């Protein structure tokens, strides 16, 4: 169980999932990534897309806090997908739709790399967070599979009238998802929470988001710190950035560090 305010969510997991390992040993959401800030933001959100959902932590938090929210999560990796569906069912959430596809820059199929963990050969499902769409294919025990893809714009045009919030954590392919999302970024202008690992794709992300007038707020333990650029000379420990259009700044105002 994970406490969310005065409520609890139940999560199925196994020993290959580092996120739930941290949640257990650190006593829950306190201090974990931006989870507490996300929980405070959730009541203001109507439509949430969880891209790279893994076993569904942020989808579950959102559904528990805001039962009226419309949530869609994307997870093409077989192990996390299995547990994601199981966690949605276990908590009886009817407002989460789980999609077993990858969002990408094209509609079709792509090679997808899942980790096979030799330490736990007796486990059917591996829940490592490094499953990816080609950004990493060596150095671990990767198994290549084929998954179906959609573009963000195309999926949204068929399923949403508006999108308020998007979380993207796809292990280095976030820029591919955003580069062909003109309708979403120019017209809907959702807040986008994006993993920004040091010296990976920060410049690509910045170029895309700056084109649409977005501003950059790095997540640090104290809250959200506005920065002029997300490109760094040294690794300062920041792992996630909130891309926020000025039209949506009021939604994050309580969390901004002045």
XYZ file of C-alpha atoms in Angstrom:
258
model
C 0.000 0.000 0.000
C 1.057 3.591 -0.682
C -0.516 6.474 1.224
C -1.915 9.319 -0.875
C -3.068 11.966 1.577
C -5.568 10.215 3.815
C -6.170 7.515 1.217
C -4.229 4.439 0.191
C -3.549 2.777 -3.124
C -2.595 -0.859 -3.434
C 0.161 -1.830 -5.834
C 1.193 -5.194 -7.183
C 4.926 -5.302 -7.910
C 7.970 -7.549 -7.623
C 11.617 -7.248 -6.651
C 12.713 -6.031 -10.098
C 10.870 -2.709 -9.717
C 13.189 -0.035 -8.310
C 10.414 2.536 -7.870
C 8.422 0.439 -5.429
C 11.670 -0.523 -3.694
C 12.273 3.176 -2.999
C 8.681 3.797 -1.948
C 8.842 0.950 0.554
C 12.175 1.815 2.153
C 11.616 5.583 2.132
C 8.184 5.318 3.694
C 6.006 6.321 0.747
C 5.674 9.299 -1.565
C 7.417 11.857 0.653
C 10.543 12.977 -1.170
C 10.027 10.642 -4.124
C 10.606 12.500 -7.394
C 7.819 15.074 -7.806
C 5.068 12.810 -6.421
C 3.935 15.145 -3.634
C 3.776 18.111 -6.007
C 1.920 15.974 -8.538
C -0.606 14.978 -5.887
C -1.227 18.636 -5.052
C -1.637 19.487 -8.744
C -4.004 16.613 -9.544
C -7.258 18.221 -8.268
C -6.823 20.992 -10.873
C -6.464 18.564 -13.803
C -9.220 17.119 -16.003
C -7.250 15.170 -18.621
C -3.960 13.386 -17.920
C -1.733 11.339 -20.222
C 0.828 9.075 -18.555
C 3.387 8.238 -21.250
C 5.813 5.564 -20.107
C 3.594 4.614 -17.186
C 5.544 1.536 -16.043
C 3.342 -0.112 -13.370
C 1.192 3.006 -13.139
C 2.237 4.938 -10.034
C 1.306 8.405 -11.308
C -1.881 7.157 -12.954
C -2.922 5.604 -9.647
C -2.118 8.745 -7.655
C -4.114 10.878 -10.085
C -7.119 8.540 -10.056
C -7.193 8.327 -6.263
C -6.991 12.077 -5.740
C -9.272 13.112 -8.601
C -11.832 10.418 -9.509
C -13.297 12.722 -12.179
C -10.019 12.943 -14.078
C -9.808 11.207 -17.461
C -6.522 9.266 -17.522
C -4.792 7.382 -20.322
C -1.550 5.532 -19.717
C 0.853 4.123 -22.315
C 3.104 1.181 -21.517
C 4.325 -1.154 -24.293
C 6.704 -3.239 -22.141
C 5.042 -6.571 -21.313
C 6.038 -6.858 -17.641
C 5.115 -3.333 -16.513
C 1.974 -3.499 -18.661
C 0.821 -6.651 -16.861
C 1.250 -5.049 -13.440
C -0.183 -1.701 -14.581
C -3.421 -3.381 -15.615
C -3.444 -5.410 -12.421
C -2.987 -2.286 -10.273
C -5.800 -0.428 -12.036
C -8.095 -3.397 -11.500
C -7.055 -3.917 -7.879
C -7.946 -0.327 -6.969
C -11.213 -0.412 -8.947
C -10.295 2.661 -10.984
C -12.720 3.117 -13.855
C -11.172 6.382 -15.078
C -7.832 4.921 -16.264
C -7.466 3.566 -19.785
C -4.358 1.471 -20.372
C -2.819 1.435 -23.851
C -0.260 -1.234 -24.812
C 1.329 0.953 -27.489
C 4.291 3.291 -27.751
C 3.891 6.926 -28.674
C 6.458 7.957 -31.251
C 7.091 10.281 -34.186
C 5.265 7.951 -36.571
C 2.273 5.642 -36.887
C 3.270 2.027 -37.443
C 5.648 -0.249 -35.563
C 9.063 0.072 -33.966
C 11.657 -2.162 -32.362
C 11.306 -2.084 -28.597
C 13.881 -3.348 -26.112
C 12.861 -5.074 -22.897
C 15.245 -6.088 -20.138
C 15.556 -9.740 -19.210
C 16.962 -10.014 -15.695
C 19.203 -13.093 -15.265
C 19.155 -12.685 -11.465
C 15.452 -13.518 -11.268
C 14.980 -16.225 -13.893
C 12.026 -17.618 -11.960
C 10.041 -14.384 -12.418
C 7.826 -14.153 -15.465
C 7.809 -10.330 -15.547
C 10.679 -7.873 -15.313
C 9.708 -4.366 -14.218
C 12.923 -2.493 -14.937
C 12.436 1.130 -15.897
C 14.976 0.971 -18.721
C 12.749 -0.698 -21.297
C 12.944 1.585 -24.308
C 12.252 2.250 -27.975
C 15.828 2.088 -29.153
C 17.678 4.660 -27.065
C 19.407 1.804 -25.221
C 19.986 -1.614 -26.710
C 23.357 -2.704 -25.341
C 24.977 -3.111 -21.949
C 22.026 -4.946 -20.371
C 20.180 -8.147 -21.213
C 17.837 -6.604 -23.763
C 15.293 -8.580 -25.739
C 13.992 -6.979 -28.942
C 10.273 -7.087 -29.644
C 7.980 -5.207 -32.043
C 5.331 -2.806 -30.736
C 2.682 -0.665 -32.391
C 3.117 3.101 -32.403
C 0.940 6.195 -32.563
C 1.781 9.876 -32.711
C 0.658 12.067 -29.846
C -1.371 14.326 -32.139
C -3.153 11.458 -33.826
C -4.050 9.718 -30.582
C -5.298 12.918 -28.954
C -7.385 13.898 -31.992
C -9.310 10.629 -31.683
C -9.682 10.499 -27.913
C -9.506 13.963 -26.327
C -10.983 17.415 -26.765
C -8.415 18.890 -24.385
C -5.337 17.684 -22.517
C -4.219 19.452 -19.317
C -1.231 17.420 -18.180
C 1.223 15.002 -19.762
C 3.946 13.011 -18.022
C 6.646 11.586 -20.287
C 9.331 9.164 -19.148
C 10.465 7.071 -22.105
C 14.184 6.641 -21.503
C 15.547 9.107 -24.027
C 12.892 9.141 -26.759
C 10.786 11.966 -25.302
C 11.810 14.369 -28.084
C 10.522 12.014 -30.778
C 7.108 11.999 -29.135
C 6.966 15.783 -28.867
C 8.411 16.735 -32.253
C 5.252 15.677 -34.137
C 2.735 17.034 -31.624
C 1.987 20.418 -33.176
C -1.754 20.393 -32.471
C -1.341 19.413 -28.816
C 1.477 21.861 -28.112
C 0.162 24.836 -30.066
C -3.537 24.631 -29.230
C -3.983 22.655 -25.997
C -0.740 23.754 -24.329
C -0.719 21.117 -21.576
C 1.762 21.131 -18.729
C 4.386 18.529 -19.610
C 6.419 16.780 -16.939
C 9.420 15.319 -18.704
C 12.468 13.367 -17.602
C 15.581 15.377 -18.483
C 18.625 13.235 -17.867
C 21.917 15.097 -17.965
C 23.623 15.347 -21.356
C 21.094 13.188 -23.192
C 18.376 15.057 -25.150
C 18.015 18.350 -23.242
C 18.900 20.519 -26.241
C 16.408 18.667 -28.457
C 13.637 19.086 -25.910
C 14.453 22.744 -25.350
C 14.369 23.517 -29.060
C 10.957 21.871 -29.466
C 9.341 23.436 -26.412
C 10.768 26.906 -26.947
C 9.192 26.891 -30.421
C 5.761 26.734 -28.768
C 6.458 29.423 -26.183
C 6.888 27.081 -23.221
C 8.869 28.048 -20.132
C 11.093 25.714 -18.122
C 10.726 24.857 -14.431
C 13.212 22.390 -13.017
C 11.942 20.221 -10.217
C 14.136 20.427 -7.109
C 13.334 19.275 -3.560
C 11.964 22.705 -2.588
C 9.568 22.948 -5.555
C 9.790 24.310 -9.106
C 12.628 26.624 -10.088
C 12.275 28.605 -13.322
C 15.355 28.394 -15.548
C 16.283 29.981 -18.858
C 17.675 26.740 -20.237
C 17.599 23.054 -19.347
C 20.973 22.454 -20.996
C 23.609 22.067 -18.285
C 27.406 22.203 -18.161
C 27.456 19.878 -15.148
C 25.068 17.332 -13.697
C 23.268 19.227 -10.924
C 21.027 16.326 -9.964
C 17.875 17.630 -11.657
C 15.994 14.751 -13.239
C 12.666 16.251 -14.283
C 11.462 19.485 -15.839
C 7.955 20.955 -15.935
C 7.407 22.533 -19.347
C 4.709 25.138 -18.766
C 3.089 27.512 -21.238
C 2.439 30.986 -19.747
C -1.293 30.319 -20.164
C -0.982 27.496 -17.605
C 1.412 29.096 -15.113
C -1.447 29.710 -12.666
C -1.770 25.951 -12.178
C 1.756 25.619 -10.790
C 1.919 29.012 -9.019
C 1.855 27.552 -5.464
C 4.908 25.418 -6.221
C 7.176 28.036 -7.830
C 10.259 29.066 -5.853
C 10.824 32.803 -6.025
